[in-house]
CSV table of C-alpha atoms and ligand atoms in Angstrom, one decimal:
chain,number,residue,atom,x,y,z
A,1470,MET,CA,34.4,-50.2,-8.4
A,1471,ASP,CA,37.3,-48.9,-9.9
A,1472,ALA,CA,36.2,-45.5,-12.0
A,1473,LYS,CA,38.2,-43.5,-14.4
A,1474,ILE,CA,36.4,-39.9,-14.8
A,1475,ILE,CA,37.6,-37.0,-16.9
A,1476,VAL,CA,36.6,-34.0,-16.4
A,1477,LEU,CA,36.6,-30.7,-18.8
A,1478,PRO,CA,35.6,-27.9,-16.4
A,1479,GLY,CA,35.4,-25.5,-19.4
A,1480,ASP,CA,34.5,-22.2,-19.6
A,1481,GLY,CA,32.5,-19.1,-17.0
A,1482,ILE,CA,30.4,-20.8,-14.7
A,1483,GLY,CA,31.5,-24.5,-15.8
A,1484,PRO,CA,34.7,-24.9,-13.2
A,1485,GLU,CA,32.8,-23.4,-10.2
A,1486,VAL,CA,29.5,-26.2,-10.9
A,1487,THR,CA,32.3,-29.0,-12.2
A,1488,ALA,CA,34.1,-28.6,-8.7
A,1489,ALA,CA,30.9,-29.1,-6.7
A,1490,ALA,CA,30.3,-32.1,-8.9
A,1491,GLN,CA,33.7,-33.6,-8.1
A,1492,LEU,CA,32.7,-32.9,-4.5
A,1493,VAL,CA,29.5,-35.3,-4.5
A,1494,LEU,CA,31.2,-37.6,-6.6
A,1495,GLN,CA,34.6,-37.8,-4.0
A,1496,GLU,CA,32.0,-37.8,-1.2
A,1497,VAL,CA,30.2,-40.6,-2.7
A,1498,SER,CA,33.3,-42.5,-3.9
A,1499,THR,CA,33.9,-42.3,-0.4
A,1500,ARG,CA,31.1,-43.1,1.6
A,1501,PHE,CA,30.4,-45.8,-0.7
A,1502,GLY,CA,33.8,-47.5,-1.2
A,1503,HIS,CA,34.7,-46.7,-4.6
A,1504,ASN,CA,37.5,-45.6,-6.5
A,1505,LEU,CA,36.7,-42.8,-8.8
A,1506,GLN,CA,40.0,-40.9,-10.1
A,1507,LEU,CA,39.0,-37.8,-11.0
A,1508,SER,CA,40.9,-35.9,-14.0
A,1509,GLU,CA,40.6,-32.2,-15.3
A,1510,ARG,CA,41.3,-31.5,-18.8
A,1511,LEU,CA,40.7,-28.2,-20.5
A,1512,MET,CA,38.1,-28.3,-23.6
A,1513,GLY,CA,36.5,-24.7,-25.2
A,1514,GLY,CA,38.0,-21.3,-24.9
A,1515,CYS,CA,40.0,-22.1,-22.3
A,1516,ALA,CA,41.5,-25.0,-24.2
A,1517,ILE,CA,42.0,-22.1,-27.0
A,1518,ASP,CA,44.1,-20.2,-24.9
A,1519,ARG,CA,46.4,-22.8,-24.1
A,1520,SER,CA,46.7,-24.8,-27.4
A,1521,GLY,CA,45.0,-22.4,-30.1
A,1522,ARG,CA,42.4,-25.3,-30.3
A,1523,PRO,CA,39.1,-26.1,-28.1
A,1524,ILE,CA,40.1,-29.4,-27.8
A,1525,THR,CA,43.4,-31.5,-28.6
A,1526,GLU,CA,43.7,-34.6,-29.9
A,1527,GLU,CA,45.1,-35.8,-26.7
A,1528,THR,CA,42.4,-34.8,-25.2
A,1529,LEU,CA,39.7,-36.2,-26.5
A,1530,ALA,CA,41.7,-39.6,-26.7
A,1531,ASP,CA,41.9,-39.2,-23.0
A,1532,CYS,CA,38.5,-39.3,-22.7
A,1533,ALA,CA,37.5,-42.1,-25.4
A,1534,ALA,CA,39.8,-44.3,-22.8
A,1535,SER,CA,37.6,-43.1,-19.7
A,1536,ASP,CA,34.7,-44.9,-18.3
A,1537,ALA,CA,32.8,-41.5,-18.7
A,1538,VAL,CA,33.2,-37.3,-19.3
A,1539,LEU,CA,31.6,-35.4,-16.5
A,1540,LEU,CA,31.4,-31.3,-18.7
A,1541,GLY,CA,30.8,-28.0,-17.6
A,1542,ALA,CA,29.7,-25.4,-19.9
A,1543,VAL,CA,32.0,-24.1,-23.1
A,1544,GLY,CA,32.2,-20.3,-24.9
A,1545,GLY,CA,32.0,-16.7,-23.3
A,1546,PRO,CA,32.7,-13.4,-24.6
A,1547,LYS,CA,36.3,-13.5,-24.7
A,1548,TRP,CA,35.7,-15.8,-28.0
A,1549,ASP,CA,32.4,-14.7,-29.4
A,1550,ASP,CA,34.0,-12.7,-32.3
A,1551,PRO,CA,31.5,-13.8,-35.5
A,1552,ARG,CA,34.8,-13.6,-37.9
A,1553,ALA,CA,36.9,-16.0,-35.5
A,1554,GLN,CA,37.6,-19.5,-37.4
A,1555,VAL,CA,38.5,-21.4,-33.5
A,1556,ARG,CA,35.0,-21.4,-31.1
A,1557,PRO,CA,34.3,-23.0,-27.6
A,1558,GLU,CA,31.6,-24.8,-29.1
A,1559,GLN,CA,33.5,-26.5,-31.4
A,1560,GLY,CA,35.0,-28.6,-28.9
A,1561,LEU,CA,32.0,-29.6,-27.5
A,1562,LEU,CA,30.8,-30.1,-31.1
A,1563,ALA,CA,34.3,-32.3,-31.5
A,1564,LEU,CA,33.6,-34.4,-28.4
A,1565,ARG,CA,30.2,-35.0,-28.8
A,1566,LYS,CA,30.5,-36.8,-32.8
A,1567,GLY,CA,34.3,-38.2,-31.6
A,1568,LEU,CA,32.6,-40.1,-28.2
A,1569,GLY,CA,29.6,-40.9,-30.8
A,1570,VAL,CA,27.1,-39.6,-28.5
A,1571,PHE,CA,23.8,-39.9,-30.5
A,1572,ALA,CA,21.7,-39.5,-27.2
A,1573,ASN,CA,21.2,-36.8,-24.7
A,1574,LEU,CA,18.6,-37.9,-22.3
A,1575,ARG,CA,17.4,-34.2,-20.5
A,1576,PRO,CA,15.0,-35.2,-17.8
A,1577,VAL,CA,12.4,-32.7,-16.5
A,1578,ARG,CA,10.5,-32.8,-13.3
A,1579,PRO,CA,10.2,-29.2,-11.3
A,1580,HIS,CA,10.8,-30.0,-7.5
A,1581,PRO,CA,8.1,-29.1,-6.0
A,1582,GLN,CA,9.1,-27.1,-3.7
A,1583,LEU,CA,10.4,-25.0,-6.7
A,1584,LEU,CA,7.2,-24.4,-8.1
A,1585,LYS,CA,7.6,-20.7,-7.2
A,1586,ALA,CA,10.2,-20.2,-8.8
A,1587,SER,CA,8.8,-21.0,-12.6
A,1588,PRO,CA,7.1,-17.3,-13.9
A,1589,LEU,CA,4.4,-20.3,-15.0
A,1590,LYS,CA,1.4,-21.3,-13.0
A,1591,ARG,CA,1.5,-23.6,-10.1
A,1592,ALA,CA,-1.7,-25.9,-11.3
A,1593,LEU,CA,0.4,-26.0,-14.9
A,1594,LEU,CA,2.7,-27.6,-13.7
A,1595,ARG,CA,1.4,-30.3,-11.4
A,1596,GLY,CA,2.2,-33.7,-12.7
A,1597,VAL,CA,5.1,-32.6,-15.3
A,1598,ASP,CA,7.6,-35.2,-15.5
A,1599,LEU,CA,9.0,-35.3,-19.2
A,1600,LEU,CA,12.3,-36.7,-21.1
A,1601,VAL,CA,13.7,-34.9,-23.7
A,1602,VAL,CA,16.1,-37.1,-26.4
A,1603,ARG,CA,17.4,-34.9,-28.4
A,1604,GLU,CA,19.9,-36.2,-31.4
A,1605,LEU,CA,23.3,-35.5,-31.1
A,1606,THR,CA,25.2,-35.6,-33.6
A,1607,GLY,CA,23.4,-34.9,-36.6
A,1608,GLY,CA,21.4,-32.9,-38.6
A,1609,ILE,CA,22.1,-28.8,-38.7
A,1610,TYR,CA,24.5,-29.0,-36.7
A,1611,PHE,CA,26.9,-31.4,-38.6
A,1612,GLY,CA,26.0,-30.6,-42.1
A,1613,GLU,CA,27.8,-29.1,-44.7
A,1614,ARG,CA,28.1,-25.1,-44.1
A,1615,GLY,CA,30.1,-22.1,-45.6
A,1616,ARG,CA,29.8,-18.2,-45.4
A,1617,GLY,CA,30.8,-15.5,-48.2
A,1618,LEU,CA,31.1,-13.0,-50.6
A,1619,GLN,CA,29.4,-14.0,-54.0
A,1620,PRO,CA,30.4,-12.6,-57.4
A,1621,ASP,CA,28.4,-10.3,-57.3
A,1622,GLY,CA,29.5,-8.5,-54.3
A,1623,ARG,CA,26.4,-9.9,-52.3
A,1624,GLU,CA,27.6,-12.3,-49.4
A,1625,ARG,CA,25.5,-15.8,-48.5
A,1626,ALA,CA,25.7,-18.3,-46.1
A,1627,PHE,CA,23.9,-21.6,-45.3
A,1628,ASP,CA,24.2,-24.6,-42.9
A,1629,THR,CA,22.7,-28.0,-44.1
A,1630,MET,CA,19.8,-30.4,-42.5
A,1631,VAL,CA,20.8,-33.6,-43.1
A,1632,TYR,CA,20.2,-36.9,-41.7
A,1633,TRP,CA,20.6,-40.5,-42.3
A,1634,ASP,CA,17.8,-43.0,-41.9
A,1635,TYR,CA,19.7,-45.4,-39.4
A,1636,GLU,CA,20.6,-41.9,-36.9
A,1637,VAL,CA,17.0,-41.1,-36.8
A,1638,GLU,CA,15.8,-45.2,-36.2
A,1639,ARG,CA,18.2,-45.4,-33.6
A,1640,ILE,CA,17.6,-42.2,-31.3
A,1641,VAL,CA,14.0,-43.3,-31.9
A,1642,GLN,CA,14.2,-46.9,-31.0
A,1643,LEU,CA,15.8,-45.3,-27.7
A,1644,ALA,CA,12.7,-43.4,-27.0
A,1645,PHE,CA,10.9,-46.0,-27.4
A,1646,LYS,CA,12.7,-48.0,-24.8
A,1647,LEU,CA,12.9,-45.3,-22.6
A,1648,ALA,CA,8.8,-45.3,-22.9
A,1649,ALA,CA,8.4,-48.4,-21.5
A,1650,GLY,CA,9.6,-47.6,-18.1
A,1651,ARG,CA,7.7,-44.4,-17.5
A,1652,ARG,CA,4.1,-43.4,-18.8
A,1653,SER,CA,4.4,-45.4,-22.4
A,1654,LYS,CA,4.1,-42.4,-24.3
A,1655,VAL,CA,6.1,-41.3,-27.3
A,1656,THR,CA,5.9,-37.7,-28.8
A,1657,SER,CA,7.7,-37.5,-32.4
A,1658,VAL,CA,8.7,-33.4,-32.9
A,1659,ASP,CA,9.6,-32.5,-36.4
A,1660,LYS,CA,8.8,-29.6,-38.7
A,1661,ALA,CA,7.2,-32.5,-41.7
A,1662,ASN,CA,5.3,-29.8,-43.7
A,1663,ILE,CA,8.4,-28.0,-44.8
A,1664,LEU,CA,11.5,-30.4,-43.9
A,1665,ASP,CA,12.2,-33.4,-45.4
A,1666,THR,CA,14.5,-34.5,-42.6
A,1667,SER,CA,11.6,-33.9,-40.8
A,1668,ARG,CA,9.5,-36.4,-43.2
A,1669,MET,CA,11.5,-38.8,-43.4
A,1670,TRP,CA,12.0,-38.3,-39.5
A,1671,ARG,CA,8.3,-38.9,-38.8
A,1672,ALA,CA,8.5,-42.2,-41.5
A,1673,VAL,CA,10.9,-43.7,-39.5
A,1674,ALA,CA,9.2,-43.3,-36.4
A,1675,THR,CA,5.7,-44.5,-37.4
A,1676,LYS,CA,7.4,-47.0,-38.8
A,1677,VAL,CA,9.2,-48.0,-35.2
A,1678,GLY,CA,6.0,-46.5,-33.6
A,1679,ALA,CA,4.3,-49.9,-35.3
A,1680,GLN,CA,7.0,-52.4,-33.7
A,1681,HIS,CA,5.9,-51.0,-30.7
A,1682,PRO,CA,2.0,-51.2,-30.0
A,1683,HIS,CA,2.4,-50.3,-26.6
A,1684,ILE,CA,3.4,-47.6,-26.5
A,1685,ALA,CA,1.4,-44.6,-27.8
A,1686,LEU,CA,3.2,-42.7,-30.5
A,1687,ASP,CA,1.8,-38.5,-31.1
A,1688,HIS,CA,3.8,-36.1,-33.4
A,1689,GLN,CA,3.8,-33.1,-33.2
A,1690,LEU,CA,5.2,-30.0,-35.5
A,1691,VAL,CA,7.8,-28.4,-33.6
A,1692,ASP,CA,5.9,-24.7,-33.4
A,1693,THR,CA,3.1,-26.7,-32.1
A,1694,ALA,CA,5.2,-28.7,-29.6
A,1695,ALA,CA,7.0,-25.4,-28.1
A,1696,MET,CA,3.5,-23.8,-27.6
A,1697,ARG,CA,2.0,-27.4,-25.7
A,1698,LEU,CA,5.3,-27.4,-23.5
A,1699,VAL,CA,4.2,-24.3,-21.7
A,1700,ALA,CA,0.3,-24.6,-22.3
A,1701,GLN,CA,0.3,-28.3,-21.1
A,1702,PRO,CA,3.5,-29.3,-19.8
A,1703,ALA,CA,1.7,-32.4,-18.2
A,1704,ALA,CA,0.9,-33.7,-21.3
A,1705,PHE,CA,4.4,-35.1,-22.5
A,1706,ASP,CA,6.5,-38.1,-21.7
A,1707,VAL,CA,8.5,-39.1,-23.4
A,1708,VAL,CA,9.8,-36.4,-26.4
A,1709,VAL,CA,12.4,-37.4,-29.3
A,1710,THR,CA,13.7,-35.0,-31.5
A,1711,GLU,CA,16.3,-33.8,-34.1
A,1712,ASN,CA,19.4,-31.9,-32.5
A,1713,MET,CA,18.3,-28.0,-33.0
A,1714,PHE,CA,15.2,-28.4,-32.0
A,1715,GLY,CA,16.0,-30.1,-29.0
A,1716,ASP,CA,18.1,-27.6,-28.0
A,1717,ILE,CA,15.7,-24.9,-28.4
A,1718,LEU,CA,12.9,-26.9,-26.7
A,1719,THR,CA,15.1,-27.7,-23.7
A,1720,ASP,CA,16.2,-24.3,-23.4
A,1721,GLU,CA,12.0,-23.5,-22.7
A,1722,ALA,CA,11.4,-26.8,-20.6
A,1723,ALA,CA,13.8,-25.3,-17.9
A,1724,VAL,CA,11.5,-22.7,-17.5
A,1725,LEU,CA,9.2,-25.4,-16.2
A,1726,THR,CA,12.2,-26.3,-13.5
A,1727,GLY,CA,12.3,-22.7,-11.9
A,1728,SER,CA,15.9,-22.7,-13.5
A,1729,MET,CA,18.1,-23.6,-16.0
A,1730,GLY,CA,20.3,-23.8,-13.3
A,1731,ASN,CA,18.9,-27.0,-12.9
A,1732,LEU,CA,18.8,-29.4,-15.0
A,1733,PRO,CA,20.9,-32.4,-16.1
A,1734,SER,CA,21.9,-34.0,-19.1
A,1735,ALA,CA,23.1,-37.9,-20.2
A,1736,SER,CA,24.6,-38.5,-23.4
A,1737,LEU,CA,24.9,-41.8,-24.3
A,1738,SER,CA,26.4,-43.2,-27.6
A,1739,GLY,CA,25.6,-47.2,-26.8
A,1740,ASN,CA,28.8,-48.4,-26.2
A,1741,GLY,CA,31.6,-46.3,-24.8
A,1742,PRO,CA,31.8,-43.5,-22.4
A,1743,GLY,CA,28.7,-40.9,-21.8
A,1744,LEU,CA,29.4,-37.3,-21.4
A,1745,TYR,CA,27.4,-35.3,-18.7
A,1746,GLU,CA,26.6,-32.0,-18.4
A,1747,PRO,CA,24.7,-29.4,-17.2
A,1748,ILE,CA,22.2,-27.5,-19.8
A,1749,HIS,CA,23.4,-24.3,-18.8
A,1750,GLY,CA,25.6,-22.6,-20.5
A,1751,SER,CA,28.3,-20.4,-19.2
A,1752,ALA,CA,27.0,-17.7,-17.9
A,1753,PRO,CA,29.3,-15.3,-18.4
A,1754,ASP,CA,27.7,-12.6,-16.2
A,1755,ILE,CA,28.2,-14.6,-13.1
A,1756,ALA,CA,31.3,-16.1,-13.7
A,1757,GLY,CA,33.7,-16.0,-11.2
A,1758,LYS,CA,31.1,-14.8,-7.9
A,1759,GLY,CA,31.0,-18.3,-6.2
A,1760,ILE,CA,27.1,-17.8,-7.2
A,1761,ALA,CA,26.1,-20.1,-9.9
A,1762,ASN,CA,23.9,-22.8,-9.4
A,1763,PRO,CA,25.3,-26.6,-8.9
A,1764,VAL,CA,22.8,-28.4,-9.3
A,1765,GLY,CA,22.2,-29.2,-12.8
A,1766,ALA,CA,26.1,-30.6,-12.7
A,1767,ILE,CA,25.2,-32.6,-9.3
A,1768,LEU,CA,22.3,-34.4,-10.7
A,1769,SER,CA,24.1,-34.9,-13.9
A,1770,ALA,CA,27.0,-36.6,-11.7
A,1771,ALA,CA,23.8,-38.3,-10.7
A,1772,LEU,CA,23.3,-39.5,-14.1
A,1773,LEU,CA,27.2,-40.4,-14.2
A,1774,LEU,CA,26.6,-43.0,-11.3
A,1775,ARG,CA,23.4,-44.5,-12.8
A,1776,HIS,CA,23.9,-44.4,-16.7
A,1777,SER,CA,27.8,-44.6,-17.4
A,1778,LEU,CA,28.7,-47.2,-13.5
A,1779,GLN,CA,25.7,-48.5,-13.2
A,1780,LEU,CA,25.9,-47.3,-9.4
A,1781,GLU,CA,22.2,-47.3,-9.4
A,1782,ARG,CA,22.2,-47.0,-5.5
A,1783,GLU,CA,24.5,-44.0,-6.1
A,1784,ALA,CA,22.8,-42.4,-8.0
A,1785,VAL,CA,19.6,-41.8,-6.6
A,1786,ALA,CA,21.5,-41.3,-2.8
A,1787,VAL,CA,22.6,-38.2,-4.6
A,1788,GLU,CA,19.3,-37.3,-6.4
A,1789,LYS,CA,17.7,-37.7,-2.6
A,1790,ALA,CA,20.3,-35.4,-1.3
A,1791,VAL,CA,19.4,-32.6,-3.7
A,1792,ASP,CA,15.7,-33.0,-3.3
A,1793,GLY,CA,16.7,-32.9,0.5
A,1794,ALA,CA,18.2,-29.8,0.6
A,1795,LEU,CA,16.1,-28.3,-1.5
A,1796,ARG,CA,13.1,-29.4,0.6
A,1797,ALA,CA,15.3,-27.3,3.9
A,1798,GLY,CA,15.1,-24.5,1.8
A,1799,CYS,CA,18.5,-24.1,0.6
A,1800,ARG,CA,18.9,-22.1,-2.9
A,1801,THR,CA,21.5,-20.0,-4.5
A,1802,ALA,CA,21.0,-17.0,-6.5
A,1803,ASP,CA,19.5,-17.6,-9.3
A,1804,LEU,CA,16.4,-19.3,-7.4
A,1805,GLN,CA,16.3,-17.1,-4.2
A,1806,PRO,CA,18.1,-12.9,-4.7
A,1807,VAL,CA,17.9,-12.6,-1.0
A,1808,GLN,CA,20.1,-15.2,1.5
A,1809,ALA,CA,21.2,-17.1,-1.3
A,1810,LEU,CA,23.8,-20.0,-0.5
A,1811,SER,CA,26.9,-20.1,-3.2
A,1812,THR,CA,27.6,-22.4,-5.2
A,1813,MET,CA,30.0,-24.7,-2.8
A,1814,GLN,CA,27.7,-24.0,0.3
A,1815,MET,CA,24.7,-25.4,-1.9
A,1816,ALA,CA,27.4,-28.5,-2.7
A,1817,ALA,CA,28.2,-29.1,0.8
A,1818,ALA,CA,24.5,-28.7,1.8
A,1819,ILE,CA,23.3,-31.8,-0.9
A,1820,VAL,CA,26.6,-33.6,0.3
A,1821,GLN,CA,26.0,-33.2,3.8
A,1822,ARG,CA,22.7,-35.1,3.0
A,1823,LEU,CA,24.3,-38.2,1.3
A,1824,PRO,CA,23.5,-41.5,3.3
A,1825,LYS,CA,27.0,-43.0,5.4
A,1826,ARG,CA,26.8,-45.9,3.5
B,2678,IPM,C1,23.3,-26.7,-25.2
B,2678,IPM,C2,24.5,-26.0,-25.8
B,2678,IPM,C3,25.2,-26.1,-26.9
B,2678,IPM,C4,24.2,-26.9,-28.4
B,2678,IPM,C5,26.1,-25.2,-27.1
B,2678,IPM,C6,26.7,-24.4,-26.4
B,2678,IPM,C7,26.3,-25.8,-28.4
B,2678,IPM,O1,23.6,-24.6,-25.8
B,2678,IPM,O2,23.8,-28.4,-24.7
B,2678,IPM,O3,22.6,-27.0,-25.2
B,2678,IPM,O4,23.7,-26.1,-28.8
B,2678,IPM,O5,24.2,-28.0,-28.2
B,2679,MG,MG1,21.9,-25.6,-25.7
């Protein structure tokens, strides 16, 4: 198969983990006889440094014209001035919005060999296999906002959470579709005791639920869900929620897997290219040292193969290779402080376990 993949390494450890993921994709390309063309563009703080903007129209157009986009991470202290008008994260939001990738899938399945890396009790982690379906192009991330001095000399700031019924409906529909291929359970997370957006969310989810009688639906308030995620994580199957709740809950869920570095994500639009990124950030504290965990990025590349290129066999091959490397005890420093592998050594350990064909 021929495919054009745009790689946006971004900032901090982004370039390190995407280099690892590209190595894996290139190797898959050779071993399975595909022609995957990978080309890099700037996005985030590095793009601000170059062009004054976190993403250019040209880069956005290249991404839109590609088969898939692989992203590292964006941001860092250099661009963190709270007064700055231009921020790296704006590039990411513009990209998500520009590609229309409203559905962010974040699977969380602790690796059996990494149970002791999690601060949670091992017994709680047994059987955990959940999928967070996070709405990605609406809500408070994209609502009207502002900050300014008022005539009385006080400063005031606001952000608005806005949802349209169709935005809720399409993400909840997808959650039900995905649940049908899993354990047939959807937990819709909201804050319906307080927020109008959540009350609409719950009504839409209930309506969609009625169209899927073979799938169990329950509603949880986000504070309860946050507690249950660490108290009884195995009880969840598919969790569907709005943008910011999903952001927060997936960092929390990452703890179940022992490290933020392990979690991949896929952002899909239903048509057009998907966007694939590990859920971790740019980790400025360890950037440039070559020690970042590339597993989240490599598993994101596997999701890219699966969802954007329909290369299921190749996706499974990458996932099995990651599994094999972890089973063999290969670890980066986030999971094992002594005698850890470097980012590229971990990538090599994974590549080495890819099937010949
Ligand atoms: C994530 C990140 C981003 C988000 C940031 C970097 C804008 O935390 O993908 O979870 O909040 O969506
Ligand atoms: Mg986040």
